[in-house]
Amino acid sequence: MSTGQKLLVVLTSQDVLPTRANMKTGWYLPELVHPYNDLDGHVELVVASPKGGEAPVDPYSIEDSKNDEASQRFFKEKGHVWKNTQKLESFLGKSAEYVGIFFVGGHGPMFDLAVDPTSHALIREFYESNKLVSAVCHGPAALVNVKLSDGTYMVQGQTVTGFSNAEEDAYKFTDAMPFLLEDKLKEHGGQYEKADQLFGVKVVTSGKSKNLITGQNPPSAGVIGKVLLQAIQKGMCDLKPESCGQCRRANISCHGYRNVKDLAFRDQTRVARQKVVARQGYAYQLITFPSPMLDLNLDVEARCRDTFFLLYVTGLSRSCSSLPPLYNQAPISKHLAYSVNAVSLAFSAVQFDSRELISTAFNRYSAAIGNLRHSLCEPNVFIGDEILQSILLLDLFEKLAAPSLGMPGPSMTHIRGAMSIIESRGKLNFASALSTQIARNVLSHFIISCGITKTSILESQVAVWKDLSGLIIDSKWDYMGILVDIVNLRAMLTKGIMVDDSKMNGRVFDIKCRLEYLADSLERSCGPVVVLLGDWQALDGEYDVYPNHFTMQLHNAVRMMRLEMEGLIRDRCHEQNGDAINKIAKQICRSVTHCIMPQARSENSEPFTPMQKLECRILIAPLYQAAQLTTDNCVQEWIWRILEYMAAKGNMRIARDVLELSKKRLDIDYWTIWAMAGCYATAA
């Protein structure tokens, strides 16, 4: 049911590629279909184009989506959507009537919307009125040349994405484009981001009012509609009873939220119903929910799922690009949907410290395991990407929820099973980019899990890493290769395997040198910018700003391993390496300020935003390790003060727990803290 709010959807009117002997082009079918289906029923969708009338669909997109059931059904049944569009100029001056504007991709926008003054004026009007401005794939071509009233480009200083140069080249259209979208976004000051792999899912939110939402490519169209819906629903309580979903469901008058910061995440459905019952003269009674899966209050489960996708899958994480395309095709009654529901509830329970959600999440987890077991027992079952993705999610659930559920230490059950499947699949791990990404994720999770449990990584498993290394070339993968040796070293030391001291020390020094080389390489390729600031939250009056959170996290991961090696050298070889340890500890400290200090970036606030809490959770283990190993009392005191600040401003109980452990100086290594905080589950 629509809420009465309207979203303007814009299609291109360009029907030919002038650079390719009049090859037919237009808007890209799946890039309209999936956002449209996600939003339809929640808002009224009004479709426009520069010329009005029928907006041309790219013939190639129809063929390319022949296996996309939703796109084919839409093309056959909803021709009126694009055959009767309104002229774009008729919407000038009417931004107040709409929640936002969304531009569908396809090569067409590169030729008409990119230089259309009417479109530019409309975008400027929407953006400066704090309305949502969004585009996917080549759709950001409509945004890239837009200038604001002060003469600056709208994308200047904003995090944006769009069809990448590499993707354009893969489609063999580089020479047919009037410009390359990635280059033009950067040229006009945009902070361009893209997925780690070709055609990986990437959606980013930016803008002074968090009202600029862009998606990278066709697969991202499966996510951007959900992100838009989440953004629209955040602003739905506007003192109008017909617009506020929560009050409407409870059948009470809406008085609106006093302030955006009052929007704390909590389920008020039960309380609201109790109030209604009381007002209607019935006795006060406790409303309970039945236990089967689909009987849970759908608003709670849907909100948790949206939170998981918005904050983690398409927000913080760089390793979840395989999930959206698989999830969008998965039936609601199958194991992947069950697994997503379970991990979404667990993620929200941890993020918002809700014990009630944890128990519900565990019920979903049990249902997901049962459903997956049933699928695996089906005759002639093919163990493909979808099953592996479900197993990864179940492993993620255990890593997130284990501390809250009192599970006896980290479990290897799911990830060990996934790893055995990867080993047996052989060349099927390279059948597609999606299969390779999932194989990479499984191996990465397995390596970290072995590090937590001090379990050796076998030669057959190392062989999988070597096979994947022929296809994956990036710094994080280089780091994972070093981590394999560190994990095996930890296992040997724990089991007391007899190795000559000189050989063992030689291994430690070898790993140390490789980590130092990688750290230097990272500094040269994606090192931070130093900012001077006279505030207690900036250690020694300065802090570091990285290109993005993923880069900062990779730097800190390398630093943590360097600290572990320096600690071993100090204890085993009795070297005086305090200066090296203190230098690394300070580098970790300088990475924290940008995530927590309100003045450091526009999206920071007090109390912390959900994204700040997620970023801080991942910083807790590095801070703990730095405090344990540093010989500089000032650094240690600063870390304790920061953990206390996180606990207070982020309402993060885990920060307070780790602070107490750090002050007690117990012999707990940082891997244990890493597991306790769920960091290895929510890392980017």
GROMACS .gro file of N, CA and C in nm, residues 306-427:
model
  366
  306ASP      N    1   1.671  -0.501   0.658
  306ASP     CA    2   1.712  -0.376   0.593
  306ASP      C    3   1.836  -0.318   0.660
  307THR      N    4   1.839  -0.326   0.793
  307THR     CA    5   1.955  -0.275   0.867
  307THR      C    6   2.081  -0.351   0.830
  308PHE      N    7   2.069  -0.483   0.822
  308PHE     CA    8   2.184  -0.567   0.786
  308PHE      C    9   2.236  -0.533   0.647
  309PHE      N   10   2.146  -0.520   0.551
  309PHE     CA   11   2.188  -0.489   0.414
  309PHE      C   12   2.243  -0.347   0.404
  310LEU      N   13   2.177  -0.253   0.469
  310LEU     CA   14   2.217  -0.113   0.455
  310LEU      C   15   2.350  -0.085   0.525
  311LEU      N   16   2.363  -0.130   0.650
  311LEU     CA   17   2.484  -0.099   0.727
  311LEU      C   18   2.602  -0.187   0.687
  312TYR      N   19   2.575  -0.314   0.664
  312TYR     CA   20   2.687  -0.407   0.646
  312TYR      C   21   2.706  -0.453   0.502
  313VAL      N   22   2.604  -0.515   0.444
  313VAL     CA   23   2.622  -0.577   0.311
  313VAL      C   24   2.660  -0.473   0.206
  314THR      N   25   2.584  -0.362   0.201
  314THR     CA   26   2.614  -0.258   0.101
  314THR      C   27   2.681  -0.137   0.162
  315GLY      N   28   2.705  -0.142   0.294
  315GLY     CA   29   2.768  -0.028   0.360
  315GLY      C   30   2.914  -0.053   0.391
  316LEU      N   31   2.938  -0.120   0.504
  316LEU     CA   32   3.075  -0.140   0.550
  316LEU      C   33   3.151  -0.246   0.471
  317SER      N   34   3.083  -0.357   0.438
  317SER     CA   35   3.153  -0.475   0.387
  317SER      C   36   3.199  -0.458   0.242
  318ARG      N   37   3.316  -0.517   0.214
  318ARG     CA   38   3.365  -0.529   0.077
  318ARG      C   39   3.359  -0.675   0.030
  319SER      N   40   3.317  -0.764   0.118
  319SER     CA   41   3.322  -0.908   0.086
  319SER      C   42   3.184  -0.969   0.067
  320CYS      N   43   3.079  -0.887   0.066
  320CYS     CA   44   2.943  -0.940   0.057
  320CYS      C   45   2.879  -0.920  -0.080
  321SER      N   46   2.960  -0.891  -0.180
  321SER     CA   47   2.902  -0.862  -0.312
  321SER      C   48   2.832  -0.984  -0.372
  322SER      N   49   2.864  -1.103  -0.321
  322SER     CA   50   2.800  -1.225  -0.373
  322SER      C   51   2.659  -1.243  -0.319
  323LEU      N   52   2.627  -1.181  -0.206
  323LEU     CA   53   2.498  -1.207  -0.141
  323LEU      C   54   2.378  -1.147  -0.215
  324PRO      N   55   2.377  -1.016  -0.249
  324PRO     CA   56   2.256  -0.959  -0.310
  324PRO      C   57   2.206  -1.031  -0.435
  325PRO      N   58   2.293  -1.062  -0.534
  325PRO     CA   59   2.239  -1.129  -0.653
  325PRO      C   60   2.181  -1.267  -0.623
  326LEU      N   61   2.242  -1.340  -0.529
  326LEU     CA   62   2.188  -1.471  -0.492
  326LEU      C   63   2.059  -1.457  -0.413
  327TYR      N   64   2.056  -1.361  -0.321
  327TYR     CA   65   1.938  -1.342  -0.236
  327TYR      C   66   1.818  -1.295  -0.318
  328ASN      N   67   1.843  -1.208  -0.416
  328ASN     CA   68   1.733  -1.155  -0.497
  328ASN      C   69   1.663  -1.265  -0.577
  329GLN      N   70   1.735  -1.373  -0.606
  329GLN     CA   71   1.677  -1.483  -0.684
  329GLN      C   72   1.626  -1.596  -0.596
  330ALA      N   73   1.653  -1.591  -0.466
  330ALA     CA   74   1.620  -1.704  -0.377
  330ALA      C   75   1.473  -1.701  -0.338
  331PRO      N   76   1.403  -1.817  -0.343
  331PRO     CA   77   1.265  -1.824  -0.294
  331PRO      C   78   1.260  -1.796  -0.144
  332ILE      N   79   1.151  -1.735  -0.097
  332ILE     CA   80   1.140  -1.697   0.044
  332ILE      C   81   1.137  -1.818   0.135
  333SER      N   82   1.098  -1.933   0.080
  333SER     CA   83   1.086  -2.054   0.164
  333SER      C   84   1.214  -2.137   0.166
  334LYS      N   85   1.319  -2.093   0.099
  334LYS     CA   86   1.441  -2.172   0.089
  334LYS      C   87   1.546  -2.130   0.192
  335HIS      N   88   1.653  -2.210   0.198
  335HIS     CA   89   1.753  -2.195   0.304
  335HIS      C   90   1.823  -2.059   0.303
  336LEU      N   91   1.846  -1.999   0.187
  336LEU     CA   92   1.919  -1.872   0.185
  336LEU      C   93   1.836  -1.762   0.251
  337ALA      N   94   1.706  -1.759   0.224
  337ALA     CA   95   1.620  -1.660   0.287
  337ALA      C   96   1.616  -1.680   0.438
  338TYR      N   97   1.609  -1.806   0.482
  338TYR     CA   98   1.610  -1.836   0.626
  338TYR      C   99   1.742  -1.789   0.689
  339SER      N  100   1.852  -1.817   0.621
  339SER     CA  101   1.983  -1.780   0.675
  339SER      C  102   1.999  -1.629   0.683
  340VAL      N  103   1.951  -1.558   0.581
  340VAL     CA  104   1.957  -1.411   0.583
  340VAL      C  105   1.875  -1.356   0.700
  341ASN      N  106   1.757  -1.411   0.723
  341ASN     CA  107   1.674  -1.365   0.835
  341ASN      C  108   1.745  -1.387   0.968
  342ALA      N  109   1.807  -1.504   0.984
  342ALA     CA  110   1.875  -1.535   1.110
  342ALA      C  111   1.990  -1.439   1.136
  343VAL      N  112   2.075  -1.420   1.036
  343VAL     CA  113   2.193  -1.335   1.057
  343VAL      C  114   2.153  -1.188   1.067
  344SER      N  115   2.045  -1.147   1.000
  344SER     CA  116   1.998  -1.008   1.012
  344SER      C  117   1.953  -0.978   1.153
  345LEU      N  118   1.880  -1.071   1.213
  345LEU     CA  119   1.836  -1.053   1.351
  345LEU      C  120   1.955  -1.052   1.446
  346ALA      N  121   2.051  -1.142   1.424
  346ALA     CA  122   2.170  -1.145   1.510
  346ALA      C  123   2.250  -1.017   1.497
  347PHE      N  124   2.265  -0.969   1.373
  347PHE     CA  125   2.340  -0.845   1.350
  347PHE      C  126   2.275  -0.728   1.424
  348SER      N  127   2.143  -0.715   1.412
  348SER     CA  128   2.073  -0.606   1.479
  348SER      C  129   2.077  -0.623   1.630
  349ALA      N  130   2.069  -0.747   1.677
  349ALA     CA  131   2.075  -0.771   1.821
  349ALA      C  132   2.209  -0.726   1.879
  350VAL      N  133   2.318  -0.755   1.808
  350VAL     CA  134   2.451  -0.714   1.853
  350VAL      C  135   2.468  -0.564   1.837
  351GLN      N  136   2.424  -0.512   1.723
  351GLN     CA  137   2.441  -0.369   1.695
  351GLN      C  138   2.367  -0.282   1.795
  352PHE      N  139   2.246  -0.326   1.834
  352PHE     CA  140   2.163  -0.244   1.922
  352PHE      C  141   2.147  -0.305   2.062
  353ASP      N  142   2.230  -0.407   2.092
  353ASP     CA  143   2.237  -0.467   2.225
  353ASP      C  144   2.098  -0.511   2.273
  354SER      N  145   2.030  -0.590   2.192
  354SER     CA  146   1.894  -0.635   2.224
  354SER      C  147   1.894  -0.784   2.253
  355ARG      N  148   1.873  -0.821   2.380
  355ARG     CA  149   1.870  -0.962   2.418
  355ARG      C  150   1.743  -1.030   2.363
  356GLU      N  151   1.635  -0.954   2.350
  356GLU     CA  152   1.511  -1.011   2.297
  356GLU      C  153   1.531  -1.056   2.152
  357LEU      N  154   1.602  -0.976   2.074
  357LEU     CA  155   1.627  -1.013   1.935
  357LEU      C  156   1.717  -1.136   1.926
  358ILE      N  157   1.810  -1.151   2.019
  358ILE     CA  158   1.902  -1.266   2.016
  358ILE      C  159   1.825  -1.397   2.025
  359SER      N  160   1.727  -1.404   2.116
  359SER     CA  161   1.652  -1.529   2.130
  359SER      C  162   1.570  -1.558   2.004
  360THR      N  163   1.513  -1.453   1.945
  360THR     CA  164   1.440  -1.470   1.819
  360THR      C  165   1.534  -1.514   1.708
  361ALA      N  166   1.653  -1.452   1.706
  361ALA     CA  167   1.753  -1.487   1.605
  361ALA      C  168   1.792  -1.634   1.615
  362PHE      N  169   1.806  -1.684   1.738
  362PHE     CA  170   1.846  -1.824   1.756
  362PHE      C  171   1.739  -1.918   1.701
  363ASN      N  172   1.611  -1.881   1.719
  363ASN     CA  173   1.503  -1.962   1.662
  363ASN      C  174   1.513  -1.966   1.510
  364ARG      N  175   1.542  -1.851   1.451
  364ARG     CA  176   1.557  -1.844   1.305
  364ARG      C  177   1.679  -1.926   1.260
  365TYR      N  178   1.784  -1.919   1.339
  365TYR     CA  179   1.907  -1.994   1.309
  365TYR      C  180   1.877  -2.144   1.306
  366SER      N  181   1.802  -2.191   1.404
  366SER     CA  182   1.767  -2.334   1.409
  366SER      C  183   1.683  -2.372   1.287
  367ALA      N  184   1.589  -2.283   1.251
  367ALA     CA  185   1.507  -2.310   1.132
  367ALA      C  186   1.591  -2.312   1.006
  368ALA      N  187   1.689  -2.222   0.998
  368ALA     CA  188   1.776  -2.216   0.879
  368ALA      C  189   1.859  -2.343   0.865
  369ILE      N  190   1.912  -2.393   0.978
  369ILE     CA  191   1.990  -2.517   0.973
  369ILE      C  192   1.904  -2.633   0.925
  370GLY      N  193   1.782  -2.640   0.979
  370GLY     CA  194   1.691  -2.747   0.937
  370GLY      C  195   1.657  -2.740   0.789
  371ASN      N  196   1.634  -2.619   0.741
  371ASN     CA  197   1.600  -2.601   0.600
  371ASN      C  198   1.717  -2.636   0.509
  372LEU      N  199   1.838  -2.596   0.552
  372LEU     CA  200   1.958  -2.627   0.473
  372LEU      C  201   1.982  -2.778   0.472
  373ARG      N  202   1.964  -2.841   0.587
  373ARG     CA  203   1.982  -2.987   0.595
  373ARG      C  204   1.885  -3.058   0.500
  374HIS      N  205   1.761  -3.008   0.497
  374HIS     CA  206   1.660  -3.067   0.408
  374HIS      C  207   1.702  -3.052   0.261
  375SER      N  208   1.756  -2.934   0.227
  375SER     CA  209   1.799  -2.910   0.088
  375SER      C  210   1.915  -3.002   0.050
  376LEU      N  211   2.007  -3.023   0.145
  376LEU     CA  212   2.123  -3.108   0.117
  376LEU      C  213   2.085  -3.255   0.101
  377CYS      N  214   1.970  -3.293   0.159
  377CYS     CA  215   1.926  -3.432   0.151
  377CYS      C  216   1.843  -3.461   0.027
  378GLU      N  217   1.812  -3.357  -0.049
  378GLU     CA  218   1.733  -3.378  -0.170
  378GLU      C  219   1.813  -3.460  -0.272
  379PRO      N  220   1.747  -3.547  -0.346
  379PRO     CA  221   1.820  -3.629  -0.445
  379PRO      C  222   1.882  -3.542  -0.554
  380ASN      N  223   2.000  -3.579  -0.596
  380ASN     CA  224   2.072  -3.510  -0.704
  380ASN      C  225   2.097  -3.363  -0.673
  381VAL      N  226   2.115  -3.332  -0.545
  381VAL     CA  227   2.139  -3.192  -0.508
  381VAL      C  228   2.273  -3.146  -0.563
  382PHE      N  229   2.275  -3.024  -0.618
  382PHE     CA  230   2.400  -2.964  -0.665
  382PHE      C  231   2.444  -2.860  -0.562
  383ILE      N  232   2.561  -2.883  -0.504
  383ILE     CA  233   2.610  -2.791  -0.401
  383ILE      C  234   2.677  -2.673  -0.471
  384GLY      N  235   2.598  -2.572  -0.498
  384GLY     CA  236   2.647  -2.457  -0.572
  384GLY      C  237   2.669  -2.335  -0.485
  385ASP      N  238   2.672  -2.219  -0.550
  385ASP     CA  239   2.704  -2.094  -0.480
  385ASP      C  240   2.601  -2.060  -0.373
  386GLU      N  241   2.474  -2.088  -0.400
  386GLU     CA  242   2.369  -2.051  -0.305
  386GLU      C  243   2.384  -2.126  -0.173
  387ILE      N  244   2.414  -2.255  -0.180
  387ILE     CA  245   2.433  -2.334  -0.058
  387ILE      C  246   2.555  -2.285   0.019
  388LEU      N  247   2.664  -2.259  -0.052
  388LEU     CA  248   2.784  -2.207   0.015
  388LEU      C  249   2.756  -2.072   0.081
  389GLN      N  250   2.678  -1.988   0.015
  389GLN     CA  251   2.645  -1.858   0.073
  389GLN      C  252   2.564  -1.876   0.201
  390SER      N  253   2.472  -1.971   0.202
  390SER     CA  254   2.395  -1.999   0.324
  390SER      C  255   2.485  -2.045   0.437
  391ILE      N  256   2.580  -2.133   0.406
  391ILE     CA  257   2.672  -2.182   0.509
  391ILE      C  258   2.756  -2.067   0.564
  392LEU      N  259   2.801  -1.978   0.477
  392LEU     CA  260   2.877  -1.861   0.522
  392LEU      C  261   2.794  -1.775   0.617
  393LEU      N  262   2.666  -1.759   0.587
  393LEU     CA  263   2.580  -1.678   0.673
  393LEU      C  264   2.559  -1.746   0.809
  394LEU      N  265   2.545  -1.878   0.809
  394LEU     CA  266   2.531  -1.949   0.937
  394LEU      C  267   2.658  -1.937   1.020
  395ASP      N  268   2.773  -1.940   0.954
  395ASP     CA  269   2.899  -1.918   1.025
  395ASP      C  270   2.905  -1.775   1.080
  396LEU      N  271   2.860  -1.681   1.000
  396LEU     CA  272   2.855  -1.541   1.044
  396LEU      C  273   2.764  -1.526   1.166
  397PHE      N  274   2.651  -1.597   1.164
  397PHE     CA  275   2.560  -1.594   1.279
  397PHE      C  276   2.631  -1.638   1.406
  398GLU      N  277   2.701  -1.751   1.400
  398GLU     CA  278   2.768  -1.802   1.520
  398GLU      C  279   2.874  -1.705   1.570
  399LYS      N  280   2.946  -1.643   1.479
  399LYS     CA  281   3.050  -1.549   1.521
  399LYS      C  282   2.991  -1.424   1.584
  400LEU      N  283   2.873  -1.383   1.534
  400LEU     CA  284   2.806  -1.265   1.590
  400LEU      C  285   2.741  -1.297   1.724
  401ALA      N  286   2.671  -1.408   1.730
  401ALA     CA  287   2.583  -1.435   1.844
  401ALA      C  288   2.646  -1.518   1.954
  402ALA      N  289   2.760  -1.582   1.928
  402ALA     CA  290   2.819  -1.673   2.027
  402ALA      C  291   2.835  -1.610   2.165
  403PRO      N  292   2.891  -1.488   2.176
  403PRO     CA  293   2.907  -1.430   2.310
  403PRO      C  294   2.774  -1.409   2.382
  404SER      N  295   2.671  -1.365   2.308
  404SER     CA  296   2.541  -1.337   2.370
  404SER      C  297   2.468  -1.464   2.409
  405LEU      N  298   2.490  -1.572   2.332
  405LEU     CA  299   2.421  -1.699   2.359
  405LEU      C  300   2.498  -1.788   2.454
  406GLY      N  301   2.617  -1.744   2.496
  406GLY     CA  302   2.697  -1.824   2.588
  406GLY      C  303   2.752  -1.951   2.526
  407MET      N  304   2.774  -1.947   2.393
  407MET     CA  305   2.831  -2.065   2.326
  407MET      C  306   2.973  -2.089   2.376
  408PRO      N  307   3.013  -2.214   2.393
  408PRO     CA  308   3.145  -2.246   2.450
  408PRO      C  309   3.257  -2.225   2.348
  409GLY      N  310   3.293  -2.102   2.323
  409GLY     CA  311   3.404  -2.072   2.232
  409GLY      C  312   3.361  -2.072   2.087
  410PRO      N  313   3.447  -2.023   2.000
  410PRO     CA  314   3.416  -2.015   1.858
  410PRO      C  315   3.396  -2.154   1.798
  411SER      N  316   3.299  -2.165   1.708
  411SER     CA  317   3.271  -2.294   1.643
  411SER      C  318   3.329  -2.294   1.503
  412MET      N  319   3.382  -2.409   1.462
  412MET     CA  320   3.437  -2.425   1.327
  412MET      C  321   3.345  -2.510   1.240
  413THR      N  322   3.229  -2.551   1.293
  413THR     CA  323   3.145  -2.649   1.223
  413THR      C  324   3.108  -2.603   1.083
  414HIS      N  325   3.048  -2.486   1.073
  414HIS     CA  326   2.999  -2.440   0.943
  414HIS      C  327   3.114  -2.409   0.847
  415ILE      N  328   3.211  -2.334   0.894
  415ILE     CA  329   3.318  -2.291   0.803
  415ILE      C  330   3.405  -2.409   0.760
  416ARG      N  331   3.420  -2.508   0.848
  416ARG     CA  332   3.497  -2.627   0.809
  416ARG      C  333   3.422  -2.704   0.699
  417GLY      N  334   3.289  -2.711   0.713
  417GLY     CA  335   3.209  -2.776   0.609
  417GLY      C  336   3.219  -2.702   0.476
  418ALA      N  337   3.211  -2.568   0.482
  418ALA     CA  338   3.222  -2.489   0.360
  418ALA      C  339   3.359  -2.507   0.295
  419MET      N  340   3.463  -2.514   0.377
  419MET     CA  341   3.599  -2.529   0.325
  419MET      C  342   3.616  -2.664   0.256
  420SER      N  343   3.556  -2.768   0.312
  420SER     CA  344   3.568  -2.900   0.249
  420SER      C  345   3.496  -2.901   0.113
  421ILE      N  346   3.387  -2.825   0.103
  421ILE     CA  347   3.316  -2.815  -0.026
  421ILE      C  348   3.403  -2.742  -0.128
  422ILE      N  349   3.466  -2.634  -0.084
  422ILE     CA  350   3.554  -2.557  -0.173
  422ILE      C  351   3.668  -2.645  -0.224
  423GLU      N  352   3.726  -2.724  -0.134
  423GLU     CA  353   3.836  -2.812  -0.175
  423GLU      C  354   3.789  -2.914  -0.278
  424SER      N  355   3.667  -2.964  -0.262
  424SER     CA  356   3.618  -3.069  -0.352
  424SER      C  357   3.566  -3.012  -0.484
  425ARG      N  358   3.531  -2.882  -0.488
  425ARG     CA  359   3.475  -2.824  -0.611
  425ARG      C  360   3.580  -2.806  -0.720
  426GLY      N  361   3.705  -2.791  -0.682
  426GLY     CA  362   3.812  -2.777  -0.781
  426GLY      C  363   3.790  -2.660  -0.874
  427LYS      N  364   3.786  -2.688  -1.004
  427LYS     CA  365   3.775  -2.581  -1.104
  427LYS      C  366   3.641  -2.509  -1.102
   0.00000   0.00000   0.00000
